Backbone atoms as SQL, in Angstrom:
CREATE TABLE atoms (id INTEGER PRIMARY KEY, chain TEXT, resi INTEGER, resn TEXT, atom TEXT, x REAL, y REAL, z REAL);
INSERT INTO atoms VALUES
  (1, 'A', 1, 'UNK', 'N', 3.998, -4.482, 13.504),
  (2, 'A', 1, 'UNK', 'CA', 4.402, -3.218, 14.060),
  (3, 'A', 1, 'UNK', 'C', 3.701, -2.100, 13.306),
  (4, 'A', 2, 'UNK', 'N', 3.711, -1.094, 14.175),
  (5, 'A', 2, 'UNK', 'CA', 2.824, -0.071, 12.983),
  (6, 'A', 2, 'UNK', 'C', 3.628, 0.811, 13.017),
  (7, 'A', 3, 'UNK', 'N', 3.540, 1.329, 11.759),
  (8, 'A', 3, 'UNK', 'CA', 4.104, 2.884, 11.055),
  (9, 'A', 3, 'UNK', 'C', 3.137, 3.928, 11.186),
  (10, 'A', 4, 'UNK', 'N', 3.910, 4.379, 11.258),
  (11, 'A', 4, 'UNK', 'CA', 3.866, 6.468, 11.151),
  (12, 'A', 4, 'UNK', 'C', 4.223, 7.345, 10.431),
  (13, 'A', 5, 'UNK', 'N', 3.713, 8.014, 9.712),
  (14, 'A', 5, 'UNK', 'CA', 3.949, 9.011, 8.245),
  (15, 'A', 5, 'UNK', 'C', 3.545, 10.382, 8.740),
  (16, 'A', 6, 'UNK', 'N', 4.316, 10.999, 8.745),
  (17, 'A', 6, 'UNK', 'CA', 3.778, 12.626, 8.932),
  (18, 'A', 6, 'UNK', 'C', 4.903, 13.581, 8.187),
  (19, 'A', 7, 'UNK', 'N', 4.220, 14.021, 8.010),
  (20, 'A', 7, 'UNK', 'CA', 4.583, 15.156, 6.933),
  (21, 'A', 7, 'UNK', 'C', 4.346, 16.888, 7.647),
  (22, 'A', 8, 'UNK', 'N', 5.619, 17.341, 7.589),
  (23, 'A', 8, 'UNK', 'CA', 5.250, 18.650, 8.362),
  (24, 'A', 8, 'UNK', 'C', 6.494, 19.297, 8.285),
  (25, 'A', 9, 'UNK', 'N', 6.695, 20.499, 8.718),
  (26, 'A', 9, 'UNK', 'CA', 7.199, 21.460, 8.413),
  (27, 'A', 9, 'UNK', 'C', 7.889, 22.070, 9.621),
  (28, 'A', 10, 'UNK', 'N', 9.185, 22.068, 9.759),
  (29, 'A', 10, 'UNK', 'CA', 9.858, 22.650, 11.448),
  (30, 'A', 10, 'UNK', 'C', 9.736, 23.743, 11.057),
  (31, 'A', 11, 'UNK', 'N', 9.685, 24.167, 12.658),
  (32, 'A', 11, 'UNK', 'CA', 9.429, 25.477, 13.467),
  (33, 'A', 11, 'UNK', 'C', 11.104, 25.973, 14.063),
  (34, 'A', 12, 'UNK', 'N', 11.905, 26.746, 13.363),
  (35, 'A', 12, 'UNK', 'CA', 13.057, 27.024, 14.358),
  (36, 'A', 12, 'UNK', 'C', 13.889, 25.686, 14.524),
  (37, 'A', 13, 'UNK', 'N', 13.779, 24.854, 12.967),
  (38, 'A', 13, 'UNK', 'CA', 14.521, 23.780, 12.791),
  (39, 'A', 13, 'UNK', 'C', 14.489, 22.344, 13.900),
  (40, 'A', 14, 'UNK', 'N', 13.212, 22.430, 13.735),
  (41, 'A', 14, 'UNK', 'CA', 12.715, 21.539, 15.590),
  (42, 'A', 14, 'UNK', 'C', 11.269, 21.095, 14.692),
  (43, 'A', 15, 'UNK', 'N', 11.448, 19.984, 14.616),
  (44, 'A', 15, 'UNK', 'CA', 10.078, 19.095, 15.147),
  (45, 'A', 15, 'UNK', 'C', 9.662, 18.396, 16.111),
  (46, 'A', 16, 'UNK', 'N', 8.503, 18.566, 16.603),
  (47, 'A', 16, 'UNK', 'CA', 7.419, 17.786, 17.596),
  (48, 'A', 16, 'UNK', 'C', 6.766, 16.596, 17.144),
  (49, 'A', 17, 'UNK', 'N', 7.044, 15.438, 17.579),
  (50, 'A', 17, 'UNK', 'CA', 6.154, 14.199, 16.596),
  (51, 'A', 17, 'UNK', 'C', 5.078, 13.657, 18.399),
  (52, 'A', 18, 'UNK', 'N', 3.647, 14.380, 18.489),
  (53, 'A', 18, 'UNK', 'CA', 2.767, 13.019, 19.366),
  (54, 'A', 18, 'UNK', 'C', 3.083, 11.757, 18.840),
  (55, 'A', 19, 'UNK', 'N', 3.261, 10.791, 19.313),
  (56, 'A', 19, 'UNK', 'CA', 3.187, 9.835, 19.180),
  (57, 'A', 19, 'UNK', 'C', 1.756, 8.792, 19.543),
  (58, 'A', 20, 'UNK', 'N', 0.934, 8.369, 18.740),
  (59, 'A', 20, 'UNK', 'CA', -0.340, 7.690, 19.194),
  (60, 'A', 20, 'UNK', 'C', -0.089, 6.711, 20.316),
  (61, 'A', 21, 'UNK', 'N', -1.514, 6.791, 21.341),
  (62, 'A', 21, 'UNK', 'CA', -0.946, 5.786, 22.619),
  (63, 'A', 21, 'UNK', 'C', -0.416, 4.549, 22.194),
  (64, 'A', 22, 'UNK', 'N', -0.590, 3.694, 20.660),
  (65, 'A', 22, 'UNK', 'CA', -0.309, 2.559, 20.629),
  (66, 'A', 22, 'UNK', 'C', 0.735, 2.085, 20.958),
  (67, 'A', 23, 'UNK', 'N', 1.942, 3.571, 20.517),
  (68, 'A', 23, 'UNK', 'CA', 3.256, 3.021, 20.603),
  (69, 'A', 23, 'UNK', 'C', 3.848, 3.324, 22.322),
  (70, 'A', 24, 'UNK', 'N', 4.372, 2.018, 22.769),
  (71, 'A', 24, 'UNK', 'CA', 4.748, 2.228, 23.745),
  (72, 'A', 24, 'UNK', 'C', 6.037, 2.745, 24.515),
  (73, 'A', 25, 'UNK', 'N', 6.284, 3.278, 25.250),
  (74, 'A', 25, 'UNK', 'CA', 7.301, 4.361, 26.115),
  (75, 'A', 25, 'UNK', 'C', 8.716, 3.956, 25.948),
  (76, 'A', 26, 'UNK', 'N', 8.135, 2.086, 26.641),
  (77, 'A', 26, 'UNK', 'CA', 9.243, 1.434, 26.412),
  (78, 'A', 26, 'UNK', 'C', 9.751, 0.703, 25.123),
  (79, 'A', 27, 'UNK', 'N', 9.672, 1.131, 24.037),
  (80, 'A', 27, 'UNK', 'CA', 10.233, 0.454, 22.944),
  (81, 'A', 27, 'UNK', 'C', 11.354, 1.859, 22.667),
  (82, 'A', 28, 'UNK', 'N', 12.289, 1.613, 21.618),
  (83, 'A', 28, 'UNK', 'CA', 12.797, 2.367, 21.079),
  (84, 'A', 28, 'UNK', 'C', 12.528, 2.597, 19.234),
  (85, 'A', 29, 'UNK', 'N', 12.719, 3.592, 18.915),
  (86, 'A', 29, 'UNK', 'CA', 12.068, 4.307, 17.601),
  (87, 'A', 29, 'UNK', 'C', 13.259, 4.836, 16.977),
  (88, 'A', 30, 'UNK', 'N', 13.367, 4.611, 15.356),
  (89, 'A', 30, 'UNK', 'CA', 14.160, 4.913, 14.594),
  (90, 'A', 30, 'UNK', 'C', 13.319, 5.890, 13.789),
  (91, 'A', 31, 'UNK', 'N', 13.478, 7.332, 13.949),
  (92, 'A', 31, 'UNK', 'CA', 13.210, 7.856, 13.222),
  (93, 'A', 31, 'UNK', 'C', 13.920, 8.644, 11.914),
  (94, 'A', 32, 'UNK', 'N', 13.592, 8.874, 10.668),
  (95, 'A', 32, 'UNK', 'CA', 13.879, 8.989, 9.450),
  (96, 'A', 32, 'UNK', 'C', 13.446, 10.497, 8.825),
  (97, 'A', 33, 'UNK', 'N', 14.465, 11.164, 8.700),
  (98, 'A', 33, 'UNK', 'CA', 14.143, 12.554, 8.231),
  (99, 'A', 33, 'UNK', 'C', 14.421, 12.624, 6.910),
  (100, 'A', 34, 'UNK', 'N', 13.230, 12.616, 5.613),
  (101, 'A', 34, 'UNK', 'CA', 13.552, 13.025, 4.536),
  (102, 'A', 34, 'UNK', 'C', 13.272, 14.476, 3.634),
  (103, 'A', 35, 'UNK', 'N', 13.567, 15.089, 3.378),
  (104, 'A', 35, 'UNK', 'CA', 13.151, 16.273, 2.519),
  (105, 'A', 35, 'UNK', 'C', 12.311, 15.940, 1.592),
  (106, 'A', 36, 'UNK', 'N', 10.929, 16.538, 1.436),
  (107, 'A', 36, 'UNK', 'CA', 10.566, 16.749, 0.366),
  (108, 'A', 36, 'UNK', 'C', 11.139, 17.651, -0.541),
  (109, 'A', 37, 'UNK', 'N', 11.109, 17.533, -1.623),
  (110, 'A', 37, 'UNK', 'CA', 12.020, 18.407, -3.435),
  (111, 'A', 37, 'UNK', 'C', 10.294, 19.431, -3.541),
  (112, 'A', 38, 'UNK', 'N', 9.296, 19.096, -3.378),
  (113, 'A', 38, 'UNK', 'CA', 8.245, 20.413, -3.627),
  (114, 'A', 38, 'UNK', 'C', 6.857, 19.963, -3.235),
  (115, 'A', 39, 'UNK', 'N', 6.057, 20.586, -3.327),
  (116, 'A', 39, 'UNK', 'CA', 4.700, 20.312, -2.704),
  (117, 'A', 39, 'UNK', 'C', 3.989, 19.458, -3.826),
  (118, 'A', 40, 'UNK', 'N', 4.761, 19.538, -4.850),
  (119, 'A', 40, 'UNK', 'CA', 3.792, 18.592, -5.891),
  (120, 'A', 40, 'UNK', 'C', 3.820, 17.103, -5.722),
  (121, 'A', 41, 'UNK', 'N', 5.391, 16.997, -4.633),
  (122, 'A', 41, 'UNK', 'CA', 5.975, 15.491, -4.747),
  (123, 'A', 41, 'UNK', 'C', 4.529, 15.037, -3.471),
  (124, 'A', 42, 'UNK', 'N', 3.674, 16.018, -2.774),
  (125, 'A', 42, 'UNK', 'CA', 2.987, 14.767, -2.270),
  (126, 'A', 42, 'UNK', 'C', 2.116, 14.468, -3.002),
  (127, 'A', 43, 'UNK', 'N', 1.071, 15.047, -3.634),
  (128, 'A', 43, 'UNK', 'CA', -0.145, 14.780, -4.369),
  (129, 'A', 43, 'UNK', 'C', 0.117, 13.377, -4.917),
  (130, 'A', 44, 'UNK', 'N', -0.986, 12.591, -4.672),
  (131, 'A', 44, 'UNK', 'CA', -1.014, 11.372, -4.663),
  (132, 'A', 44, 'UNK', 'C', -0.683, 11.107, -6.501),
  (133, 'A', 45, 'UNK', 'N', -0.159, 9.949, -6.997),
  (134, 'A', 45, 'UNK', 'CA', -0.006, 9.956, -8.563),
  (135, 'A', 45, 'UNK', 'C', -1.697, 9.627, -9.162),
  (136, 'A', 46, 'UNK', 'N', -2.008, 10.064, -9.997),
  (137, 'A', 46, 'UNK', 'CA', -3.485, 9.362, -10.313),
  (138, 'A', 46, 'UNK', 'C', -3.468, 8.306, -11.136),
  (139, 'A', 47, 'UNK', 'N', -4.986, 7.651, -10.781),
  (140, 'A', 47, 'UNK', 'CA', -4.686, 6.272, -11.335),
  (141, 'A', 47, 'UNK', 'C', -5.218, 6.209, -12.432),
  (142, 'A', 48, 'UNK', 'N', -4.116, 4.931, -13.168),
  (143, 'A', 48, 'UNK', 'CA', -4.023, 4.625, -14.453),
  (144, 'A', 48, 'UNK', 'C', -5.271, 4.225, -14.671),
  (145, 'A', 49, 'UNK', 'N', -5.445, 4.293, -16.032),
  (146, 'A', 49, 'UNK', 'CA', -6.667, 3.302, -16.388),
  (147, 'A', 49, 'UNK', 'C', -6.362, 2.973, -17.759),
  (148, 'A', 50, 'UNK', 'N', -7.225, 1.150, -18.498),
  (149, 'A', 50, 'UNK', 'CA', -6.857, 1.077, -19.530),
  (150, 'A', 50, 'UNK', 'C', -7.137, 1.805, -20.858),
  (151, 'A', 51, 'UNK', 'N', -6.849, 1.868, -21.563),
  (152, 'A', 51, 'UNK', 'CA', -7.088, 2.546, -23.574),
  (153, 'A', 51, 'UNK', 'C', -8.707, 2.300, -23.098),
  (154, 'A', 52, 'UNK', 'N', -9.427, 2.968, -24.062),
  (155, 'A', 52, 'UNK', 'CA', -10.685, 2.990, -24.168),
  (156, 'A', 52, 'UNK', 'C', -10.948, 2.062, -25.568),
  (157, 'A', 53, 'UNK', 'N', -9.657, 1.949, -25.866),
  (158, 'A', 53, 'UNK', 'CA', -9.663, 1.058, -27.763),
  (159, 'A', 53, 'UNK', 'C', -9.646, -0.698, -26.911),
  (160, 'A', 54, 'UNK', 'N', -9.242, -0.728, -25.861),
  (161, 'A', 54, 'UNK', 'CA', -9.017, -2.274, -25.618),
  (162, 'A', 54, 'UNK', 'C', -10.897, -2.680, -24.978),
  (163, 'A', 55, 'UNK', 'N', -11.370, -1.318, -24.849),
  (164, 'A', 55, 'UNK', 'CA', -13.355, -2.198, -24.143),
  (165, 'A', 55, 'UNK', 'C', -13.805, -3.077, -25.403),
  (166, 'A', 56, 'UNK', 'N', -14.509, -4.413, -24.557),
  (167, 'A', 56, 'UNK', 'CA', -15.075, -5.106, -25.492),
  (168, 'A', 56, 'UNK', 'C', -14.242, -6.372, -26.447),
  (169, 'A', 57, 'UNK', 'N', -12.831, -6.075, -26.076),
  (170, 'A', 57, 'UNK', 'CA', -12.210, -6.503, -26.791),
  (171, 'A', 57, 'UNK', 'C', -11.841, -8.178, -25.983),
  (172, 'A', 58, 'UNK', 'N', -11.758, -8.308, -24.661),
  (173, 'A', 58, 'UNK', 'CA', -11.464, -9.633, -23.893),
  (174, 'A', 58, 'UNK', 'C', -13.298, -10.251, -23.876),
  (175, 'A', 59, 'UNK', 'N', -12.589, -11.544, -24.088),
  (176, 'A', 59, 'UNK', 'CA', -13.729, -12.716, -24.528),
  (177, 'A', 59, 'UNK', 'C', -13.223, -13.705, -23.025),
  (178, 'A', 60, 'UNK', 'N', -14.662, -14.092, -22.386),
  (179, 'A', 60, 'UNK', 'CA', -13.866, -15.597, -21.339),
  (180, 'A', 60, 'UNK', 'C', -14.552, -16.906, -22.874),
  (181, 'A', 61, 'UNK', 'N', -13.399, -17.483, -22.493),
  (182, 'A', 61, 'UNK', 'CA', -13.748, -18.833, -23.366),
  (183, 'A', 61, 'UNK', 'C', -13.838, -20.160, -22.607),
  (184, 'A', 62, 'UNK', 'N', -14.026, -19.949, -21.295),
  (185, 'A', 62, 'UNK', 'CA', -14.365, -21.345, -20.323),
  (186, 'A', 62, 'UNK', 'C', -15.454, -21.084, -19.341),
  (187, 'A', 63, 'UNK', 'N', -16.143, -21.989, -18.846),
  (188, 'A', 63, 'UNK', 'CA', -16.826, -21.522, -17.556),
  (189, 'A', 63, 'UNK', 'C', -15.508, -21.345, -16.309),
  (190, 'A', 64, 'UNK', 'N', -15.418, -20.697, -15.878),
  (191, 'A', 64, 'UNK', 'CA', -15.076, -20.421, -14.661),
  (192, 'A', 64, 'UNK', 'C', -15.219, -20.866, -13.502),
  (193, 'A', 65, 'UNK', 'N', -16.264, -21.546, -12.581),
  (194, 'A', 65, 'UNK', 'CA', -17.050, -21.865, -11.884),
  (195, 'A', 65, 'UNK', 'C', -16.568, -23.204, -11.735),
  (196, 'A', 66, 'UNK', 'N', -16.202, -24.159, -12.770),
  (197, 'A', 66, 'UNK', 'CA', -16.594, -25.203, -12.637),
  (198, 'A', 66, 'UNK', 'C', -15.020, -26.135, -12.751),
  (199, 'A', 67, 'UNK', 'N', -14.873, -27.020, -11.493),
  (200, 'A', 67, 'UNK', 'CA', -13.370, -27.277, -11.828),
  (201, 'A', 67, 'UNK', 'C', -12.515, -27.641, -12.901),
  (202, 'A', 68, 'UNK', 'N', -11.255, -27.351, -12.802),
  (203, 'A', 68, 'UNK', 'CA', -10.823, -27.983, -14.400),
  (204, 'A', 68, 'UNK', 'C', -10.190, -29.887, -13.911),
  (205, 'A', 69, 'UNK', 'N', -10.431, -30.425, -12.755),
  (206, 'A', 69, 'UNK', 'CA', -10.082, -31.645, -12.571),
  (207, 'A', 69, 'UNK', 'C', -11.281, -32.240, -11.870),
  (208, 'A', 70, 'UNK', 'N', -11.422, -33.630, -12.167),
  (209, 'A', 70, 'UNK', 'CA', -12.248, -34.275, -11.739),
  (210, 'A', 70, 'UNK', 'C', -12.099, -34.369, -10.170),
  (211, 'A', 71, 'UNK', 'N', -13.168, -34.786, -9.248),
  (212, 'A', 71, 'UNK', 'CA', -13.007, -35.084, -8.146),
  (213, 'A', 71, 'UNK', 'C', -12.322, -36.312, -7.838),
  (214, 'A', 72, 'UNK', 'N', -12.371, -37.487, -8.925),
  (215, 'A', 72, 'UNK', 'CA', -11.683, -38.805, -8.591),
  (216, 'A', 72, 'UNK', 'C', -10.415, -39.074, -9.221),
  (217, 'A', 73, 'UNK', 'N', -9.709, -37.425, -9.315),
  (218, 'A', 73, 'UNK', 'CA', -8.205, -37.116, -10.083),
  (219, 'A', 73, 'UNK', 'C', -7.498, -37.771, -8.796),
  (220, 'A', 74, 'UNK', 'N', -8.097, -36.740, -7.586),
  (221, 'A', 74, 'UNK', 'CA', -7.436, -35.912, -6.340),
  (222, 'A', 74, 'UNK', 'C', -7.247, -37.221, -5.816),
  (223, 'A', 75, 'UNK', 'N', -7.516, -38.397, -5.797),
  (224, 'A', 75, 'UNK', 'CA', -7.031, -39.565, -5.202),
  (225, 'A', 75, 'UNK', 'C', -7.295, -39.375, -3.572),
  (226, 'A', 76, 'UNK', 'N', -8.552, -38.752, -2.828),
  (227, 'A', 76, 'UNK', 'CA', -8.604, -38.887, -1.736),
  (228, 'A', 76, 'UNK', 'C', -9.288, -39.943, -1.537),
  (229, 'A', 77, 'UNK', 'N', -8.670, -40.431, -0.334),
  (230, 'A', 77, 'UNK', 'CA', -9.467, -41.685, 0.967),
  (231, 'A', 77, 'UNK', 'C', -10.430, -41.733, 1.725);
């Protein structure tokens, strides 16, 4: 099913939602009115990133690539 997010601001305590053609006439729709608390609450959060003290610091100590079980473990027929 697809969702719908809009964010907007009534006019004379009235909102208008288009609805994209996907959704059809005949279904019924639960819609959800929340308040935003301020304009800062939309700005997306920014993303984390790690310490600059941890670069350099992870080692791989196996090949990767290459299985960790034999092919004649798997007992196929």
């Amino acid at each position: 099913m697809e969702a719908l997010r809009l964010i907007t601001q009534p006019v004379n305590r009235q909102i208008a939602i288009n609805l994209p053609p996907s959704f059809s006439s005949e279904q019924h729709y639960e819609v959800i009115v929340l308040p935003i608390p301020s304009e800062e609450s939309i700005a997306p959060t920014p993303r984390r990133k790690p310490s600059p003290k941890l670069a350099g610091t992870a080692r791989l100590m196996d090949d990767l690539t290459t299985p960790g079980i034999l092919d004649s473990d798997w007992q196929l027929s």
